[in-house]
CSV table of N, CA, C and O in Angstrom, one decimal:
chain,number,residue,atom,x,y,z
A,67,MET,N,104.9,106.1,97.6
A,67,MET,CA,104.6,104.8,98.1
A,67,MET,C,105.5,104.4,99.3
A,67,MET,O,106.7,104.5,99.2
A,68,ALA,N,104.9,104.2,100.4
A,68,ALA,CA,105.7,104.0,101.7
A,68,ALA,C,106.5,102.7,101.6
A,68,ALA,O,106.1,101.7,101.0
A,69,ASN,N,107.6,102.7,102.3
A,69,ASN,CA,108.5,101.5,102.5
A,69,ASN,C,109.0,100.9,101.2
A,69,ASN,O,109.3,99.7,101.1
A,70,THR,N,109.2,101.7,100.2
A,70,THR,CA,109.8,101.2,98.9
A,70,THR,C,111.1,101.8,98.6
A,70,THR,O,111.7,101.6,97.5
A,71,GLU,N,111.7,102.7,99.5
A,71,GLU,CA,112.9,103.4,99.2
A,71,GLU,C,114.0,102.5,98.9
A,71,GLU,O,114.9,102.8,98.0
A,72,ASN,N,114.2,101.4,99.5
A,72,ASN,CA,115.3,100.5,99.3
A,72,ASN,C,115.0,99.3,98.4
A,72,ASN,O,115.8,98.4,98.3
A,73,SER,N,113.9,99.3,97.8
A,73,SER,CA,113.5,98.2,96.9
A,73,SER,C,113.8,98.6,95.4
A,73,SER,O,113.7,99.7,95.1
A,74,ARG,N,114.2,97.6,94.7
A,74,ARG,CA,114.4,97.8,93.2
A,74,ARG,C,113.2,97.4,92.4
A,74,ARG,O,113.2,97.4,91.2
A,75,LYS,N,112.2,96.9,93.1
A,75,LYS,CA,111.0,96.4,92.4
A,75,LYS,C,110.1,97.6,91.9
A,75,LYS,O,110.0,98.6,92.6
A,76,TYR,N,109.5,97.3,90.8
A,76,TYR,CA,108.6,98.3,90.2
A,76,TYR,C,107.1,97.9,90.6
A,76,TYR,O,106.6,97.0,90.0
A,77,LEU,N,106.6,98.5,91.6
A,77,LEU,CA,105.3,98.2,92.2
A,77,LEU,C,104.4,99.4,92.1
A,77,LEU,O,104.8,100.5,92.0
A,78,ALA,N,103.1,99.1,92.3
A,78,ALA,CA,102.1,100.2,92.3
A,78,ALA,C,100.9,99.9,93.1
A,78,ALA,O,100.5,98.7,93.3
A,79,TYR,N,100.2,100.9,93.6
A,79,TYR,CA,98.9,100.9,94.1
A,79,TYR,C,98.0,101.5,93.0
A,79,TYR,O,98.5,102.5,92.3
A,80,HIS,N,96.8,101.0,92.7
A,80,HIS,CA,96.0,101.5,91.7
A,80,HIS,C,94.5,101.5,92.2
A,80,HIS,O,94.1,100.7,93.0
A,81,ARG,N,93.7,102.5,91.7
A,81,ARG,CA,92.3,102.6,92.1
A,81,ARG,C,91.5,101.4,91.7
A,81,ARG,O,90.6,100.9,92.4
A,82,THR,N,91.6,100.9,90.4
A,82,THR,CA,90.7,100.0,89.9
A,82,THR,C,91.3,98.7,89.4
A,82,THR,O,90.7,97.7,89.2
A,83,ALA,N,92.6,98.7,89.1
A,83,ALA,CA,93.3,97.5,88.5
A,83,ALA,C,93.4,96.4,89.5
A,83,ALA,O,93.5,96.6,90.7
A,84,LYS,N,93.2,95.1,89.0
A,84,LYS,CA,93.3,94.0,89.9
A,84,LYS,C,94.7,93.8,90.5
A,84,LYS,O,95.7,94.0,89.8
A,85,ILE,N,94.8,93.3,91.7
A,85,ILE,CA,96.1,93.0,92.3
A,85,ILE,C,96.8,91.9,91.4
A,85,ILE,O,96.1,90.9,91.0
A,86,GLY,N,98.1,92.1,91.1
A,86,GLY,CA,98.8,91.2,90.3
A,86,GLY,C,98.9,91.7,88.8
A,86,GLY,O,99.7,91.1,88.1
A,87,SER,N,98.1,92.6,88.5
A,87,SER,CA,98.1,93.1,87.1
A,87,SER,C,99.4,93.8,86.8
A,87,SER,O,100.0,94.3,87.7
A,88,VAL,N,99.8,93.8,85.5
A,88,VAL,CA,101.0,94.5,85.1
A,88,VAL,C,100.5,95.7,84.2
A,88,VAL,O,99.7,95.5,83.3
A,89,LEU,N,101.0,96.9,84.5
A,89,LEU,CA,100.7,98.1,83.8
A,89,LEU,C,102.0,98.7,83.3
A,89,LEU,O,103.0,98.7,83.9
A,90,LYS,N,101.8,99.3,82.1
A,90,LYS,CA,102.9,100.1,81.6
A,90,LYS,C,102.6,101.6,81.9
A,90,LYS,O,101.6,102.1,81.6
A,91,VAL,N,103.6,102.2,82.5
A,91,VAL,CA,103.4,103.6,83.0
A,91,VAL,C,104.4,104.5,82.2
A,91,VAL,O,105.6,104.2,82.2
A,92,ARG,N,104.0,105.5,81.5
A,92,ARG,CA,104.8,106.3,80.7
A,92,ARG,C,104.8,107.8,81.2
A,92,ARG,O,103.7,108.3,81.4
A,93,ASN,N,105.9,108.3,81.5
A,93,ASN,CA,106.0,109.7,81.9
A,93,ASN,C,105.8,110.6,80.6
A,93,ASN,O,106.5,110.5,79.7
A,94,THR,N,104.7,111.3,80.6
A,94,THR,CA,104.3,112.1,79.4
A,94,THR,C,105.3,113.3,79.1
A,94,THR,O,105.3,113.8,78.0
A,95,GLN,N,106.1,113.6,80.1
A,95,GLN,CA,107.0,114.8,79.9
A,95,GLN,C,108.3,114.3,79.2
A,95,GLN,O,108.9,115.1,78.5
A,96,ASN,N,108.8,113.1,79.4
A,96,ASN,CA,110.0,112.7,78.8
A,96,ASN,C,109.9,111.3,78.0
A,96,ASN,O,110.9,110.8,77.6
A,97,ASN,N,108.7,110.7,78.0
A,97,ASN,CA,108.5,109.4,77.3
A,97,ASN,C,109.2,108.2,77.9
A,97,ASN,O,109.3,107.2,77.3
A,98,ARG,N,109.8,108.3,79.1
A,98,ARG,CA,110.4,107.2,79.8
A,98,ARG,C,109.2,106.3,80.3
A,98,ARG,O,108.2,106.7,80.7
A,99,GLU,N,109.5,104.9,80.2
A,99,GLU,CA,108.5,104.0,80.5
A,99,GLU,C,109.0,102.9,81.5
A,99,GLU,O,110.2,102.7,81.6
A,100,VAL,N,108.0,102.4,82.3
A,100,VAL,CA,108.3,101.3,83.2
A,100,VAL,C,107.1,100.4,83.3
A,100,VAL,O,106.0,100.9,83.2
A,101,PHE,N,107.3,99.1,83.5
A,101,PHE,CA,106.3,98.2,83.8
A,101,PHE,C,106.2,98.0,85.3
A,101,PHE,O,107.2,97.7,85.9
A,102,VAL,N,105.0,98.1,85.8
A,102,VAL,CA,104.8,97.9,87.3
A,102,VAL,C,103.8,96.8,87.5
A,102,VAL,O,102.9,96.6,86.7
A,103,ARG,N,103.9,96.2,88.7
A,103,ARG,CA,102.9,95.2,89.1
A,103,ARG,C,102.1,95.8,90.2
A,103,ARG,O,102.6,96.3,91.2
A,104,VAL,N,100.8,95.7,90.1
A,104,VAL,CA,99.8,96.2,91.1
A,104,VAL,C,99.9,95.3,92.3
A,104,VAL,O,99.6,94.1,92.2
A,105,MET,N,100.2,95.9,93.5
A,105,MET,CA,100.3,95.1,94.7
A,105,MET,C,99.2,95.4,95.7
A,105,MET,O,99.1,94.8,96.7
A,106,GLY,N,98.3,96.4,95.3
A,106,GLY,CA,97.2,96.7,96.2
A,106,GLY,C,96.4,97.8,95.7
A,106,GLY,O,96.7,98.4,94.6
A,107,THR,N,95.3,98.1,96.3
A,107,THR,CA,94.4,99.2,96.0
A,107,THR,C,94.9,100.5,96.6
A,107,THR,O,95.6,100.4,97.6
A,108,MET,N,94.5,101.6,96.1
A,108,MET,CA,95.0,102.9,96.6
A,108,MET,C,94.4,103.1,98.0
A,108,MET,O,93.3,102.9,98.3
A,109,PRO,N,95.3,103.6,98.9
A,109,PRO,CA,94.8,103.8,100.3
A,109,PRO,C,93.8,104.9,100.3
A,109,PRO,O,93.7,105.8,99.4
A,110,ASN,N,92.9,104.9,101.3
A,110,ASN,CA,91.8,105.8,101.3
A,110,ASN,C,92.2,107.2,101.6
A,110,ASN,O,91.4,108.2,101.2
A,111,ASP,N,93.4,107.5,102.2
A,111,ASP,CA,93.8,108.8,102.5
A,111,ASP,C,94.4,109.6,101.3
A,111,ASP,O,94.8,110.7,101.4
A,112,VAL,N,94.4,108.9,100.1
A,112,VAL,CA,95.0,109.6,98.9
A,112,VAL,C,93.9,110.3,98.2
A,112,VAL,O,92.8,109.7,98.0
A,113,SER,N,94.2,111.4,97.6
A,113,SER,CA,93.2,112.2,96.9
A,113,SER,C,92.6,111.4,95.8
A,113,SER,O,93.3,110.6,95.1
A,114,SER,N,91.3,111.6,95.6
A,114,SER,CA,90.6,110.9,94.5
A,114,SER,C,91.1,111.2,93.1
A,114,SER,O,90.8,110.5,92.2
A,115,GLU,N,91.8,112.2,93.0
A,115,GLU,CA,92.4,112.6,91.7
A,115,GLU,C,93.6,111.8,91.3
A,115,GLU,O,94.0,111.8,90.1
A,116,VAL,N,94.2,111.1,92.3
A,116,VAL,CA,95.4,110.2,92.0
A,116,VAL,C,94.9,108.9,91.6
A,116,VAL,O,94.3,108.2,92.4
A,117,LEU,N,95.3,108.4,90.4
A,117,LEU,CA,94.9,107.1,89.9
A,117,LEU,C,95.8,106.0,90.3
A,117,LEU,O,95.4,104.9,90.6
A,118,ILE,N,97.1,106.4,90.3
A,118,ILE,CA,98.2,105.4,90.5
A,118,ILE,C,99.3,105.9,91.4
A,118,ILE,O,99.6,107.1,91.3
A,119,ARG,N,99.8,105.1,92.2
A,119,ARG,CA,101.0,105.5,93.0
A,119,ARG,C,102.0,104.4,92.8
A,119,ARG,O,101.7,103.2,93.0
A,120,ILE,N,103.2,104.8,92.4
A,120,ILE,CA,104.3,103.8,92.1
A,120,ILE,C,105.4,103.9,93.1
A,120,ILE,O,105.6,104.9,93.7
A,121,SER,N,106.2,102.8,93.1
A,121,SER,CA,107.3,102.7,94.0
A,121,SER,C,108.4,103.7,93.7
A,121,SER,O,108.5,104.2,92.6
A,122,SER,N,109.3,103.9,94.6
A,122,SER,CA,110.4,104.8,94.4
A,122,SER,C,111.3,104.4,93.2
A,122,SER,O,111.8,105.2,92.4
A,123,ALA,N,111.6,103.1,93.1
A,123,ALA,CA,112.4,102.6,92.0
A,123,ALA,C,111.7,102.9,90.7
A,123,ALA,O,112.4,103.3,89.7
A,124,ALA,N,110.4,102.8,90.6
A,124,ALA,CA,109.7,103.1,89.3
A,124,ALA,C,109.7,104.6,89.1
A,124,ALA,O,109.9,105.0,87.9
A,125,MET,N,109.6,105.4,90.1
A,125,MET,CA,109.7,106.8,89.9
A,125,MET,C,111.1,107.2,89.4
A,125,MET,O,111.2,108.1,88.5
A,126,ASN,N,112.1,106.6,90.0
A,126,ASN,CA,113.5,106.9,89.5
A,126,ASN,C,113.6,106.6,88.1
A,126,ASN,O,114.3,107.3,87.3
A,127,ARG,N,113.1,105.4,87.7
A,127,ARG,CA,113.2,104.9,86.3
A,127,ARG,C,112.5,105.9,85.3
A,127,ARG,O,113.0,106.2,84.2
A,128,LEU,N,111.4,106.5,85.8
A,128,LEU,CA,110.7,107.5,85.0
A,128,LEU,C,111.3,108.9,85.0
A,128,LEU,O,110.9,109.8,84.2
A,129,GLU,N,112.3,109.0,85.8
A,129,GLU,CA,113.0,110.3,86.0
A,129,GLU,C,112.0,111.4,86.3
A,129,GLU,O,112.0,112.5,85.8
A,130,ALA,N,111.1,111.2,87.3
A,130,ALA,CA,110.1,112.1,87.7
A,130,ALA,C,110.7,113.2,88.6
A,130,ALA,O,111.6,113.0,89.4
A,131,VAL,N,110.3,114.4,88.3
A,131,VAL,CA,110.8,115.6,89.1
A,131,VAL,C,110.0,115.8,90.4
A,131,VAL,O,108.7,115.7,90.3
A,132,ASP,N,110.6,115.9,91.5
A,132,ASP,CA,110.0,116.1,92.8
A,132,ASP,C,109.0,115.0,93.1
A,132,ASP,O,108.0,115.2,93.9
A,133,GLY,N,109.2,113.8,92.6
A,133,GLY,CA,108.4,112.6,93.0
A,133,GLY,C,107.0,112.6,92.4
A,133,GLY,O,106.1,111.8,92.8
A,134,LYS,N,106.7,113.5,91.4
A,134,LYS,CA,105.4,113.6,90.8
A,134,LYS,C,105.6,113.8,89.3
A,134,LYS,O,106.6,114.4,88.8
A,135,CYS,N,104.7,113.2,88.5
A,135,CYS,CA,104.7,113.4,87.1
A,135,CYS,C,103.3,113.0,86.5
A,135,CYS,O,102.6,112.3,87.1
A,136,SER,N,103.0,113.6,85.3
A,136,SER,CA,101.8,113.2,84.6
A,136,SER,C,102.2,111.9,83.8
A,136,SER,O,103.2,111.9,83.2
A,137,VAL,N,101.3,110.9,83.9
A,137,VAL,CA,101.6,109.6,83.3
A,137,VAL,C,100.5,109.2,82.4
A,137,VAL,O,99.3,109.6,82.6
A,138,GLU,N,100.8,108.3,81.5
A,138,GLU,CA,99.8,107.5,80.7
A,138,GLU,C,100.0,106.1,81.1
A,138,GLU,O,101.1,105.6,81.2
A,139,VAL,N,98.8,105.4,81.4
A,139,VAL,CA,98.9,104.1,81.9
A,139,VAL,C,98.2,103.1,80.9
A,139,VAL,O,97.1,103.4,80.4
A,140,THR,N,99.0,102.1,80.5
A,140,THR,CA,98.4,101.1,79.6
A,140,THR,C,98.2,99.8,80.4
A,140,THR,O,99.1,99.4,81.1
A,141,TYR,N,97.1,99.2,80.3
A,141,TYR,CA,96.7,98.0,81.0
A,141,TYR,C,97.0,96.7,80.3
A,141,TYR,O,96.7,96.6,79.1
A,142,TYR,N,97.7,95.8,80.9
A,142,TYR,CA,97.9,94.5,80.4
A,142,TYR,C,97.3,93.5,81.3
A,142,TYR,O,97.0,93.8,82.5
A,143,LYS,N,97.1,92.2,80.8
A,143,LYS,CA,96.5,91.2,81.7
A,143,LYS,C,97.5,90.6,82.6
A,143,LYS,O,98.7,90.6,82.4
């Protein structure tokens, strides 16, 4: 997610979730979780296989290796 390197906020782009929605994202490899707020829809240049893109702070919280991980997303209102 561009321009989030210096932010501590847990933000996301998502394909279908409404802007402002809160999602729980769980790294399936280590079970670490983070709640993120959807701030926009997924940019068009991202592969259609990618459902969610989260901020650097959220990735660090999930302890993702190489900036990528398999996740489970739970939707909240």
